[in-house]
Tab-separated table of C-alpha atoms in Angstrom:
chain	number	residue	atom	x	y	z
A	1	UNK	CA	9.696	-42.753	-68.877
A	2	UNK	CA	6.506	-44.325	-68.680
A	3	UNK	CA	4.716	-44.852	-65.018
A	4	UNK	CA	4.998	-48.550	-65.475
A	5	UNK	CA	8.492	-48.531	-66.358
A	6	UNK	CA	9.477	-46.035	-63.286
A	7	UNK	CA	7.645	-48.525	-61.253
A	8	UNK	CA	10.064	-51.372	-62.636
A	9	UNK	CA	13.139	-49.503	-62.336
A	10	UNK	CA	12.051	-48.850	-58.735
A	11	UNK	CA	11.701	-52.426	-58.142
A	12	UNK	CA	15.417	-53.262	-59.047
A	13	UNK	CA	16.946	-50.088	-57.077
A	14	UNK	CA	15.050	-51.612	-54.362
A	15	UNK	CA	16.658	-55.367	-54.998
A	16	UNK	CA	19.730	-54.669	-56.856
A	17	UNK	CA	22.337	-52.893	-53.879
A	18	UNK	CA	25.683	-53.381	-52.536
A	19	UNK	CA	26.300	-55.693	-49.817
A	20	UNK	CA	29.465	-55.940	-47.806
A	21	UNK	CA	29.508	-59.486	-46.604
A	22	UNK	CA	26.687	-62.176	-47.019
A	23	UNK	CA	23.741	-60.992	-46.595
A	24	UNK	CA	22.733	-63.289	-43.336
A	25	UNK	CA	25.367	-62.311	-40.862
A	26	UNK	CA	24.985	-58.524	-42.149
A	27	UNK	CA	21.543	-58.214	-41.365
A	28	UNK	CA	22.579	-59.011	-37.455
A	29	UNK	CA	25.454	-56.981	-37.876
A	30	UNK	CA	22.551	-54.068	-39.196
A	31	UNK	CA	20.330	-55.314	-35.970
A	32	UNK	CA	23.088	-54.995	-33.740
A	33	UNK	CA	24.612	-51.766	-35.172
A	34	UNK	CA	20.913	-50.148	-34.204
A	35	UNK	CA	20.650	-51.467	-31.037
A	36	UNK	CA	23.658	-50.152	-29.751
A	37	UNK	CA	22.795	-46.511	-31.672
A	38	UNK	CA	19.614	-46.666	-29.782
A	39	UNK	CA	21.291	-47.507	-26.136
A	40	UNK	CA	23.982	-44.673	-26.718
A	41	UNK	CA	21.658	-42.155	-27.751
A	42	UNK	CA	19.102	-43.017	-24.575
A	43	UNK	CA	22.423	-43.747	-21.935
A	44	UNK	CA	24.625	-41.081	-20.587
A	45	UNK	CA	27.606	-43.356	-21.835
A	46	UNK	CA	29.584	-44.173	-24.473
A	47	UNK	CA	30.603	-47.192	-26.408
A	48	UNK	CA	33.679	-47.845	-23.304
A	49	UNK	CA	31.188	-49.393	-21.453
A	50	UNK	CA	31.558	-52.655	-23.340
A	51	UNK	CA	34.196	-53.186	-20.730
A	52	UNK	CA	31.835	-52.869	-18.086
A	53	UNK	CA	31.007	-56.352	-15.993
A	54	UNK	CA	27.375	-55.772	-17.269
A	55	UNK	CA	27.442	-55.629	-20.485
A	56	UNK	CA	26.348	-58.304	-23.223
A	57	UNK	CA	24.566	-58.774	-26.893
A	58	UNK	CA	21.979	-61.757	-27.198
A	59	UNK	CA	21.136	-62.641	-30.963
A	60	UNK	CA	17.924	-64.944	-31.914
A	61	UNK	CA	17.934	-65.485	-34.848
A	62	UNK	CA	15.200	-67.802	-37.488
A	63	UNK	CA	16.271	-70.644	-38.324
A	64	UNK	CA	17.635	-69.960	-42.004
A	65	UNK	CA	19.412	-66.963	-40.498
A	66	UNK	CA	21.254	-69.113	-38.369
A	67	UNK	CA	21.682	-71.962	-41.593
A	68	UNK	CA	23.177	-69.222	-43.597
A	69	UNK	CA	25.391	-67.585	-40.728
A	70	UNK	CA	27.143	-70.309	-39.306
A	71	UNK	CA	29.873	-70.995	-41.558
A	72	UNK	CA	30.603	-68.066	-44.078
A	73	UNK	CA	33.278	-66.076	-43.300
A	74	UNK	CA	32.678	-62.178	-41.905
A	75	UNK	CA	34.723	-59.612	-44.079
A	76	UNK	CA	38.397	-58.752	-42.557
A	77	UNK	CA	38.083	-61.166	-39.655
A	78	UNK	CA	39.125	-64.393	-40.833
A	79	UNK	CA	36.576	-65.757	-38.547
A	80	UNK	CA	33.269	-67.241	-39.603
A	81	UNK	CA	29.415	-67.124	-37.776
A	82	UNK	CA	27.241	-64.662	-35.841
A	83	UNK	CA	28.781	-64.077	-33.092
A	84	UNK	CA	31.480	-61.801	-34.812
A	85	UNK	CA	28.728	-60.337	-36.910
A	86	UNK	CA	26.863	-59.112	-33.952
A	87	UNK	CA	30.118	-58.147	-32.477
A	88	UNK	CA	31.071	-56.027	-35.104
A	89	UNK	CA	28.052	-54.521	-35.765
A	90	UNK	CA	28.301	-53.335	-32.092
A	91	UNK	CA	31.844	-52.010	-32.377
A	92	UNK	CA	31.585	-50.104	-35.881
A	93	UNK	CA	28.294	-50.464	-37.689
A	94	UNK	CA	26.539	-47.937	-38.762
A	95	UNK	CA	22.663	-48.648	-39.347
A	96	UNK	CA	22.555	-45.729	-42.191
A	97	UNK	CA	24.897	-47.918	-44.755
A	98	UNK	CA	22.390	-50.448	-45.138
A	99	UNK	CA	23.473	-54.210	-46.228
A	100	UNK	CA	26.921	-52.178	-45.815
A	101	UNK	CA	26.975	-51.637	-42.344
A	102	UNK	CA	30.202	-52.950	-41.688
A	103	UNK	CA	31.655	-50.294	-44.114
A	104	UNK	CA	34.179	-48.421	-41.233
A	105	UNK	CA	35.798	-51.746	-40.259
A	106	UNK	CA	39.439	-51.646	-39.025
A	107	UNK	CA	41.698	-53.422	-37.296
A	108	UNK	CA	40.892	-51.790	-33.758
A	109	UNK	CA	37.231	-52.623	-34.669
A	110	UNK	CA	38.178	-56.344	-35.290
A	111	UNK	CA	40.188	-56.788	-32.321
A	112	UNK	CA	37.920	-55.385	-29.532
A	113	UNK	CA	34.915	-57.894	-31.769
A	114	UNK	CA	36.920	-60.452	-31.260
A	115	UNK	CA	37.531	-59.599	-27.595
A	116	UNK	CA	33.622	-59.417	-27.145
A	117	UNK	CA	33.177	-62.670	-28.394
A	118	UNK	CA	36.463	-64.627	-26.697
A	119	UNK	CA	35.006	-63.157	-23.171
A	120	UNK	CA	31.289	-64.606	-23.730
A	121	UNK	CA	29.548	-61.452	-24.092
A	122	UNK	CA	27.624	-62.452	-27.500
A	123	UNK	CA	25.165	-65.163	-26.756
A	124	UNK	CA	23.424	-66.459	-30.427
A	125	UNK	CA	19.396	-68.538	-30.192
A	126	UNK	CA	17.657	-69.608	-32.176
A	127	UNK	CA	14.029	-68.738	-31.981
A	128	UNK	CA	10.797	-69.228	-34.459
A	129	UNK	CA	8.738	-66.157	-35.532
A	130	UNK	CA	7.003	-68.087	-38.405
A	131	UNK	CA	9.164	-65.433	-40.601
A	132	UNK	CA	12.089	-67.317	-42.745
A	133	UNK	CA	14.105	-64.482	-42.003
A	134	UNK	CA	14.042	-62.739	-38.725
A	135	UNK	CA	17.020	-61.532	-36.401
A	136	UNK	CA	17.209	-59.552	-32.970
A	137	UNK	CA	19.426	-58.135	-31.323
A	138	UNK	CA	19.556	-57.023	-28.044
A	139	UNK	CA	22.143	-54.738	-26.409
A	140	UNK	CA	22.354	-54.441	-22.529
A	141	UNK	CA	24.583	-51.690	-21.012
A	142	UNK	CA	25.652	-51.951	-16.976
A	143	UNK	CA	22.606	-54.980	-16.401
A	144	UNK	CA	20.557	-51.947	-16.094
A	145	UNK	CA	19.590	-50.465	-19.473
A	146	UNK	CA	18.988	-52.704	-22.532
A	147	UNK	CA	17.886	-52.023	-26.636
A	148	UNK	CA	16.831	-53.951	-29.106
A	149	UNK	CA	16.453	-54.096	-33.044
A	150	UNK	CA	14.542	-55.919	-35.286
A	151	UNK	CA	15.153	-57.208	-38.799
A	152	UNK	CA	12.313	-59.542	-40.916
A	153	UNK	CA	11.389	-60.604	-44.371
A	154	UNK	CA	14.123	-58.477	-45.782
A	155	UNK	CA	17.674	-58.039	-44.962
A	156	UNK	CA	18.025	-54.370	-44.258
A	157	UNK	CA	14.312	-53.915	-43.298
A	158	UNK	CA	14.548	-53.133	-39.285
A	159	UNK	CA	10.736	-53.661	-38.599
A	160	UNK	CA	11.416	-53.007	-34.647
A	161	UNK	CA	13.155	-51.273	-32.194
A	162	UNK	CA	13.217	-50.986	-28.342
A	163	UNK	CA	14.459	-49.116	-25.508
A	164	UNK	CA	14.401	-50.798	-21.936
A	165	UNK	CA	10.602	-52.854	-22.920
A	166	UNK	CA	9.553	-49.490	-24.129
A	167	UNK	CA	8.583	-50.220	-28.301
A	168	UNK	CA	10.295	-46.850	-30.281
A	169	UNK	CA	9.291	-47.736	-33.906
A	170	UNK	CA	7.238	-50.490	-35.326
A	171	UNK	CA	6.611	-51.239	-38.831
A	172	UNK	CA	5.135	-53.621	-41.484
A	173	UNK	CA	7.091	-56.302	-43.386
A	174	UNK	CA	8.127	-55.803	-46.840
A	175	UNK	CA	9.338	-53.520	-49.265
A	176	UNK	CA	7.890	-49.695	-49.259
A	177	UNK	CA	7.391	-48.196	-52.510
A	178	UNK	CA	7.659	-44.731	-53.074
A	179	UNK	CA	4.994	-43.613	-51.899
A	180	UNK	CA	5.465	-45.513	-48.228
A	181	UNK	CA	3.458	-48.668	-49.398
A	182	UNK	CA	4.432	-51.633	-48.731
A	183	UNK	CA	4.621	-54.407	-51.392
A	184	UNK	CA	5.967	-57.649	-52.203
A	185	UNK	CA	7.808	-58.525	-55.191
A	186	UNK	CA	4.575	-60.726	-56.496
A	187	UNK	CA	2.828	-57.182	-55.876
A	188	UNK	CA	4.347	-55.862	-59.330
A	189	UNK	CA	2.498	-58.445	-61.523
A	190	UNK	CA	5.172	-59.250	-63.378
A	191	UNK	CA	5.468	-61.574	-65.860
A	192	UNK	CA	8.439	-62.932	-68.332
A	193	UNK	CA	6.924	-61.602	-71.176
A	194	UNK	CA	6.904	-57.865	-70.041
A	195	UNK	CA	10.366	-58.265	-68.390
A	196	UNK	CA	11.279	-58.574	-72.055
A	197	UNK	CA	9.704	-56.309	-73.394
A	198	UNK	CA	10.952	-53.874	-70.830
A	199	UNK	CA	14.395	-54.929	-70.903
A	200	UNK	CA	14.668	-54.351	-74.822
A	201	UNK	CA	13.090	-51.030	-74.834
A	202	UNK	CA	12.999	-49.050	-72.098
A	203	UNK	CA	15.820	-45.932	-72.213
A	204	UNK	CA	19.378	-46.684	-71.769
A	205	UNK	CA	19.696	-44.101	-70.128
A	206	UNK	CA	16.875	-44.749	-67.760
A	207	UNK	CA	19.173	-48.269	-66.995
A	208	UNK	CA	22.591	-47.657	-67.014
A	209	UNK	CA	22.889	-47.606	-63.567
A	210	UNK	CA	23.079	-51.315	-63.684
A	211	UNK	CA	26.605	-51.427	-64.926
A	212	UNK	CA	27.282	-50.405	-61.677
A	213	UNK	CA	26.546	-54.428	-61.345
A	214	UNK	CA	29.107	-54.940	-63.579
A	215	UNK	CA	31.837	-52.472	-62.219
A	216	UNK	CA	31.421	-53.651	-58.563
A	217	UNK	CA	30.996	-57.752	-58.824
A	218	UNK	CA	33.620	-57.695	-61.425
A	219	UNK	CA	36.195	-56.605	-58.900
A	220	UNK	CA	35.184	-59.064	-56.627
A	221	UNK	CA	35.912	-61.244	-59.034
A	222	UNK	CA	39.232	-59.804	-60.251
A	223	UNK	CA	40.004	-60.150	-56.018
A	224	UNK	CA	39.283	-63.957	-56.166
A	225	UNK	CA	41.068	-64.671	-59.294
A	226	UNK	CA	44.465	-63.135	-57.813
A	227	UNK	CA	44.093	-64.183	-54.422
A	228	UNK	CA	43.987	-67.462	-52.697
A	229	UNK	CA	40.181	-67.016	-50.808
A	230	UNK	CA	38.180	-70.073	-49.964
A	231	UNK	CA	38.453	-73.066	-51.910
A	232	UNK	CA	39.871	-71.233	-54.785
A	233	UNK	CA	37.495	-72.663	-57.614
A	234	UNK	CA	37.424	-69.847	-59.971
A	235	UNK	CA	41.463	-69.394	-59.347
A	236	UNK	CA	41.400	-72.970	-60.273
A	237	UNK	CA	38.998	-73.321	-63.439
A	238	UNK	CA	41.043	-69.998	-64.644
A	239	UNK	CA	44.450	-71.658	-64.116
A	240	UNK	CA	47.066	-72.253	-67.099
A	241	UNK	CA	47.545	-75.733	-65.448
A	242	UNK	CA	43.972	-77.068	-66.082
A	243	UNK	CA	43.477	-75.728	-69.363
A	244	UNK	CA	43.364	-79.355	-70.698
A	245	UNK	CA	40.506	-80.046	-68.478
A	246	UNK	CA	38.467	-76.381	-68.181
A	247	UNK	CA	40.084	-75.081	-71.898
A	248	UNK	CA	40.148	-71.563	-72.403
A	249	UNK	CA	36.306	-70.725	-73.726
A	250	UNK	CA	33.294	-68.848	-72.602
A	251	UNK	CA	32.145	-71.562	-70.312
A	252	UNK	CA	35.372	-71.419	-68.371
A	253	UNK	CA	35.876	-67.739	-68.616
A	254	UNK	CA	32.053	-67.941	-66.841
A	255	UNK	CA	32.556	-70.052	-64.506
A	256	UNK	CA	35.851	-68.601	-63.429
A	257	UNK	CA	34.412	-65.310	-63.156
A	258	UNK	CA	31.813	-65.858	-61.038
A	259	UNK	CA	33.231	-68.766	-59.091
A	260	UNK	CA	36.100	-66.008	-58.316
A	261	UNK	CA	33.309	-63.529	-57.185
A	262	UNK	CA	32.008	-66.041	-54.562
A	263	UNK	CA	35.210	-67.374	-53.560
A	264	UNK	CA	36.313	-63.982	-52.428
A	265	UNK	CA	32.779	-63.038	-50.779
A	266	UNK	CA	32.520	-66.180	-49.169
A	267	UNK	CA	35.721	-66.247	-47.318
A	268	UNK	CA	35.467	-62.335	-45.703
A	269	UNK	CA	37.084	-60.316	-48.902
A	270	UNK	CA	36.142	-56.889	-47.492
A	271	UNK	CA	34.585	-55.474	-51.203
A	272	UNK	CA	31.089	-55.533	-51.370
A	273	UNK	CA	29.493	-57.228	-53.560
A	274	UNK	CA	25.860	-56.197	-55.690
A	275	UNK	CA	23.153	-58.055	-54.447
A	276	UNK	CA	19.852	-59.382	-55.728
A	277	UNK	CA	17.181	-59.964	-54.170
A	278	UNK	CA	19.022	-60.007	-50.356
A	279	UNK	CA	21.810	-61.804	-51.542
A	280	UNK	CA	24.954	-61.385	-52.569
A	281	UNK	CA	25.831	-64.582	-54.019
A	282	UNK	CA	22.685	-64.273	-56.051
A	283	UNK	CA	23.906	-60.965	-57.484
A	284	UNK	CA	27.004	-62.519	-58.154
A	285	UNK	CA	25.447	-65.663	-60.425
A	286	UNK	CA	22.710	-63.251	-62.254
A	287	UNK	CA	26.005	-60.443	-63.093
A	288	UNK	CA	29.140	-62.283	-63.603
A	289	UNK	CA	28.169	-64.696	-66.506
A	290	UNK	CA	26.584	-61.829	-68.459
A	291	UNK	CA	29.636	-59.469	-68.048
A	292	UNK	CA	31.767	-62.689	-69.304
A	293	UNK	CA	29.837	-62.799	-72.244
A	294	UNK	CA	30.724	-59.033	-72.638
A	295	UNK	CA	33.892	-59.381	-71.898
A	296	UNK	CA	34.725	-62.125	-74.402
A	297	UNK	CA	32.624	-60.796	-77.204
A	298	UNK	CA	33.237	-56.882	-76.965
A	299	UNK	CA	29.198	-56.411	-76.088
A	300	UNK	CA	28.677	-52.239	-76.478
A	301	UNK	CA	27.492	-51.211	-72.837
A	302	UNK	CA	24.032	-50.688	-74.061
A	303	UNK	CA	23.354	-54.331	-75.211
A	304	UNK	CA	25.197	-55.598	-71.952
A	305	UNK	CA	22.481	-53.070	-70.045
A	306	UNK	CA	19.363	-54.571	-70.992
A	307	UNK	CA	20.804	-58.245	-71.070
A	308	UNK	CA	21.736	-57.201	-66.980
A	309	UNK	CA	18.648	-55.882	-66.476
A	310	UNK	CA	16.520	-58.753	-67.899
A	311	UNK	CA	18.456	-61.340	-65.780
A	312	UNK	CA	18.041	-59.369	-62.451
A	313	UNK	CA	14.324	-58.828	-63.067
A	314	UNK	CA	14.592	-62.152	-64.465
A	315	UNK	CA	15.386	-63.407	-60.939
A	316	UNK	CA	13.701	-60.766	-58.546
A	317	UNK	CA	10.697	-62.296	-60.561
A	318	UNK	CA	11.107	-66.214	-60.281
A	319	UNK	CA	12.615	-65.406	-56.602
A	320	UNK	CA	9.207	-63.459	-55.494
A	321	UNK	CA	7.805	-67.515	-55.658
A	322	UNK	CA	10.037	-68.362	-52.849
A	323	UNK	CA	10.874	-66.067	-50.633
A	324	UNK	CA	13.851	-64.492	-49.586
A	325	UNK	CA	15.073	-67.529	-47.816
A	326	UNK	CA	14.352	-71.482	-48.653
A	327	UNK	CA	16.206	-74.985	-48.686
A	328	UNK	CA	16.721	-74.221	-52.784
A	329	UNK	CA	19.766	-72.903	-53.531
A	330	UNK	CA	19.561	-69.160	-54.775
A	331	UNK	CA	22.031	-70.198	-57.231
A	332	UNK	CA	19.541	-71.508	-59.156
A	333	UNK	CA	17.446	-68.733	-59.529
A	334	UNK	CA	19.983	-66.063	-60.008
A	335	UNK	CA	21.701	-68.906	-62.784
A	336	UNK	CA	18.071	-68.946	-64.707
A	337	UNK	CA	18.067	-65.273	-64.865
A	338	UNK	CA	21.801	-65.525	-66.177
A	339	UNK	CA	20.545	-67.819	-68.642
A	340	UNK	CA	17.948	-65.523	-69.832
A	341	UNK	CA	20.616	-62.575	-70.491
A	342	UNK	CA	22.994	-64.447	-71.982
A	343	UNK	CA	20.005	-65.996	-74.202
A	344	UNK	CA	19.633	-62.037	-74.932
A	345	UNK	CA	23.152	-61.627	-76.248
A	346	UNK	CA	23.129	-63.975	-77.985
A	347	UNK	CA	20.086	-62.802	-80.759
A	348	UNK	CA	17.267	-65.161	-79.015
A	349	UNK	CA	14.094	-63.401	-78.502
A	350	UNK	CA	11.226	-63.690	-76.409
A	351	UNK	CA	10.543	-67.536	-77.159
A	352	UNK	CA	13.896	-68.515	-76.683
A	353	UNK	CA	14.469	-67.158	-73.533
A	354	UNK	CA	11.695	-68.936	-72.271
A	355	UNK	CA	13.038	-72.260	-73.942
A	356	UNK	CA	16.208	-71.101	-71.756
A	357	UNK	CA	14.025	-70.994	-68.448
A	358	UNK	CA	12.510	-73.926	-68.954
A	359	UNK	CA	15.592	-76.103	-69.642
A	360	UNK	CA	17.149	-74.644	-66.338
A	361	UNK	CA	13.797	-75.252	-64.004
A	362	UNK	CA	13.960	-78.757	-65.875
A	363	UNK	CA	17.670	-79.176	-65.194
A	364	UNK	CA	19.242	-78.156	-61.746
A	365	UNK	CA	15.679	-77.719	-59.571
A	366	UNK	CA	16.892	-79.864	-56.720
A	367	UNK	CA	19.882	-78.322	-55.663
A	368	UNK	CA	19.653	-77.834	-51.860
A	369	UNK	CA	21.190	-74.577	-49.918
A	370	UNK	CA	22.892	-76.203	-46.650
A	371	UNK	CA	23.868	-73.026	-45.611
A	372	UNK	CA	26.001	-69.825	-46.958
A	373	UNK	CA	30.343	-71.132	-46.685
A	374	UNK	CA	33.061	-71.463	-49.052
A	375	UNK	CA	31.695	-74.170	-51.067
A	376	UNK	CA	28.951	-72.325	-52.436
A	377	UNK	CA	31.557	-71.331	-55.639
A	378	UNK	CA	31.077	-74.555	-56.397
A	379	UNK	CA	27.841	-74.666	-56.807
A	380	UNK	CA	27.781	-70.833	-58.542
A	381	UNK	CA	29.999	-72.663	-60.915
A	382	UNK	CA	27.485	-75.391	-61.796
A	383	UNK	CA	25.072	-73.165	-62.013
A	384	UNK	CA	26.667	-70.882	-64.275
A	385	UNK	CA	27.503	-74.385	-66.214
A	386	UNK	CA	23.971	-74.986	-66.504
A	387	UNK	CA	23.161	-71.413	-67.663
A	388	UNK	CA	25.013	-71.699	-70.660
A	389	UNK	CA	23.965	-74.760	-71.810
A	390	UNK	CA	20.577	-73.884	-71.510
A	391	UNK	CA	20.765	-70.881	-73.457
A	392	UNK	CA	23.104	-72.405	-75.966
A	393	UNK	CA	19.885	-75.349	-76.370
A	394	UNK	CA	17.286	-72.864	-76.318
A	395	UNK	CA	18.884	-70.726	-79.488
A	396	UNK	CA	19.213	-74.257	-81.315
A	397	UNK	CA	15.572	-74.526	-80.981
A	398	UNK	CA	15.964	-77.362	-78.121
A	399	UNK	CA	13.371	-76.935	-75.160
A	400	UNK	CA	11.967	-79.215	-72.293
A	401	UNK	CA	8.789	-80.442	-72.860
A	402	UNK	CA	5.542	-79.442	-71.115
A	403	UNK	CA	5.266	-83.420	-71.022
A	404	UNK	CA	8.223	-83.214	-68.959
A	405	UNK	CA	8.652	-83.159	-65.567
A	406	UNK	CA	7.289	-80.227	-63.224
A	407	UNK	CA	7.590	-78.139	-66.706
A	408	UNK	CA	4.070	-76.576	-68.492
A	409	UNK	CA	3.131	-74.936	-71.570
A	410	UNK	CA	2.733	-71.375	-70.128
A	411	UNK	CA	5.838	-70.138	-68.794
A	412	UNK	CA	4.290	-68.412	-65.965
A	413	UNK	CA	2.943	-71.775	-64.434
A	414	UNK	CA	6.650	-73.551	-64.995
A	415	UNK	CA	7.805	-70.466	-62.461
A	416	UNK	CA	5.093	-70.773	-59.758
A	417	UNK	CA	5.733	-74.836	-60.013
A	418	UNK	CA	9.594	-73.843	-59.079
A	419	UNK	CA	8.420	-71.778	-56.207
A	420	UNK	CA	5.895	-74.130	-55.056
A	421	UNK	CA	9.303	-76.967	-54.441
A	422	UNK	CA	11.071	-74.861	-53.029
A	423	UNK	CA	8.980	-72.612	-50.657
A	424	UNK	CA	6.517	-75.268	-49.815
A	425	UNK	CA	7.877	-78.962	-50.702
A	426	UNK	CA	11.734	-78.287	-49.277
A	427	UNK	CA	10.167	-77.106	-45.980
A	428	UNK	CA	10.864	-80.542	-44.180
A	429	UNK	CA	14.075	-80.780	-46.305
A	430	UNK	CA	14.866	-76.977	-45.143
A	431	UNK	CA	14.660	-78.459	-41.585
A	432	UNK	CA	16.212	-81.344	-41.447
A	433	UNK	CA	19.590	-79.670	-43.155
A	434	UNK	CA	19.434	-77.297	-40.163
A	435	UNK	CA	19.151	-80.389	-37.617
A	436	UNK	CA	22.022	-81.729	-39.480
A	437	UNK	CA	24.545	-78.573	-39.267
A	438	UNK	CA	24.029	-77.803	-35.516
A	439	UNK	CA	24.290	-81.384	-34.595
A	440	UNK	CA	27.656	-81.445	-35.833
């Protein structure tokens, strides 16, 4: 293994990991779960006194935080928003599992949340940082003794923590390499071109850790399919009684799949799900279409490898442009990298999957995020629609024109155009969808 392609496989361990619950709620849950480690481990008491009179957790959150947290639902509760998150988190997360804090939940857990929350003690504000993605928690035992934890830019990146005013640990936004540096995602230098290149010749063996992808969002998916979560859209598309409308082909299969995934996530199924990029959804729309493809076609695990691996990179790449958070729907960037794998399996090559990019950035651009909640299977389901069809054009030879649109010649430029909408030109639209959902 080359230095170069260590660094890249670093890069998707780094963005490519489970997540149990979306990813917005969980990183308060992580917040909360440190806070209260912190208070413990400084008080002569233990976790009873959430009984106590005194006793409370405040959450301020950024706005998008609180966009994406108010209406999905939190795994084994059957209750939506942060207040349960934070609750939880409290009760039985533990900081060390990462995006999967909430792995010890229970019943006993749930009930006492819920009890937290029924009684008043979580308090949720929302606060500006100038970070997208920010949440704190703060813990106070007896009215006496408080701590605090802070998460920013990344969902599992705790940047902060205190102990009655006193500042513990303090660190720098971003992702750490290695070597403790700490980089962005634009800090790699990608481009499409060497994604590809990567993706079709680096070692198996040095990738097949991302069938782990695979393995984990496909029984999320298998969850959805045979249970009635959400709005039941992939149960739907993959039902005997609409095969007249959805028929019984790839697209379907697809759309099912990954609609399934989402439906299940979306609604508090207690799997986790693999995440790109801070999201689980994400990870969801960049997997499930690709595995399809495998599934339906008998793909060897090798080929299926490198077509998962270009559409994650795919989309840690084109997301780096916006951001962890935005008013565009993630959907479409984890779709465009689906598009590109599928493109893969399918014999294109370099040119095509850029065709494949294009027609998606030309296609389904404008689709808004109005926060994480059932209904985004729906749009995973377009999106996935979309996918297909633009990799099914590209290997006929059919691109969008540089003529076209917010599309260019250089492939490169058509990406930073994307990001550009959506981290910069949605910012107004980002706000106003926020005004909209707590005015309700």
């Amino acid at each position: 293994m080359t230095p170069r392609e260590a660094e890249i496989i670093g890069l998707v361990k780094k963005e490519v990991k489970p997540a149990l619950g979306c990813t917005e709620p969980i990183a308060v849950a992580l917040a909360a779960a440190k806070a209260t480690e912190i208070l413990t481990g400084q008080c002569p008491c233990s976790r009873e006194w959430m009984e106590e009179p005194g006793f409370g957790i405040l959450v301020e959150v950024s706005g998008n935080i609180l966009k994406n947290g108010m209406g999905v639902g939190i795994p084994g509760t059957g209750m939506v928003g942060l207040h349960i998150a934070a609750a939880l988190g409290v009760v039985c997360g533990k900081s060390e599992y990462g995006l999967e804090v909430l792995h010890d939940l229970c019943d006993g857990a749930v009930e006492k949340a819920k009890r937290l929350v029924s009684e008043g003690r979580v308090q949720v504000r929302h606060t500006e940082t100038g970070h997208k993605l920010f949440a704190k928690v703060t813990v106070t035992c007896d009215g006496d003794h408080k701590a605090s934890a802070s998460v920013e830019d990344d969902h599992d990146n705790i940047v902060e923590t205190s102990f009655d005013g006193n500042i513990l640990h303090r660190s720098h936004s971003g992702t750490c390499d290695d070597e403790g540096t700490h980089k962005t995602t634009l800090d790699y230098r990608l481009t499409l071109k060497e994604i590809f290149d990567f993706a079709t010749t680096v070692s198996f063996d040095d990738i097949r850790f991302i069938l782990e992808a695979r393995d984990m969002n496909l029984r999320l998916a298998r969850e959805g399919l045979s249970g009635d979560y959400g709005l039941k859209v992939g149960k739907t598309i993959n039902s005997g009684h609409y095969r007249e409308v959805f028929g019984n082909d790839f697209m379907s299969y697809a759309m099912a799949l990954t609609a399934a995934a989402s439906d299940a996530r979306m609604a508090g199924c207690t799997l986790p799900a693999m995440s790109n990029s801070g999201s689980g959804n994400q990870g969801i729309t960049v997997t499930m279409p690709v595995v399809a493809y495998g599934i339906k076609y008998g793909t060897p695990d090798e080929q299926l490898a490198r077509a998962l691996i270009l559409s994650h990179l795919a989309a840690i790449h084109i997301k780096g442009y916006l951001g962890k958070l935005s008013a565009l729907c993630g959907c479409v960037i984890a779709s465009t990298g689906a598009a590109c794998g599928i493109t893969f399996l399918r014999g294109g090559d370099y040119r095509h999957v850029c065709a494949a990019v294009k027609n998606m950035i030309g296609n389904i651009t404008g689709m808004v995020c109005d926060g994480a909640k059932v209904g985004c299977a729906m749009k995973v389901a377009s999106g996935v629609s979309s996918a297909i069809q633009s990799a099914v054009l590209a290997m006929e030879g059919t691109c969008i024109s540089e003529h076209d649109g917010i599309i260019e010649k250089d492939i490169e430029k058509t990406i930073q155009n994307l990001g550009k909408i959506g981290s910069v030109g949605m910012q107004n639209a980002d706000s106003m969808i926020l005004d909209i959902m707590v005015c309700k």
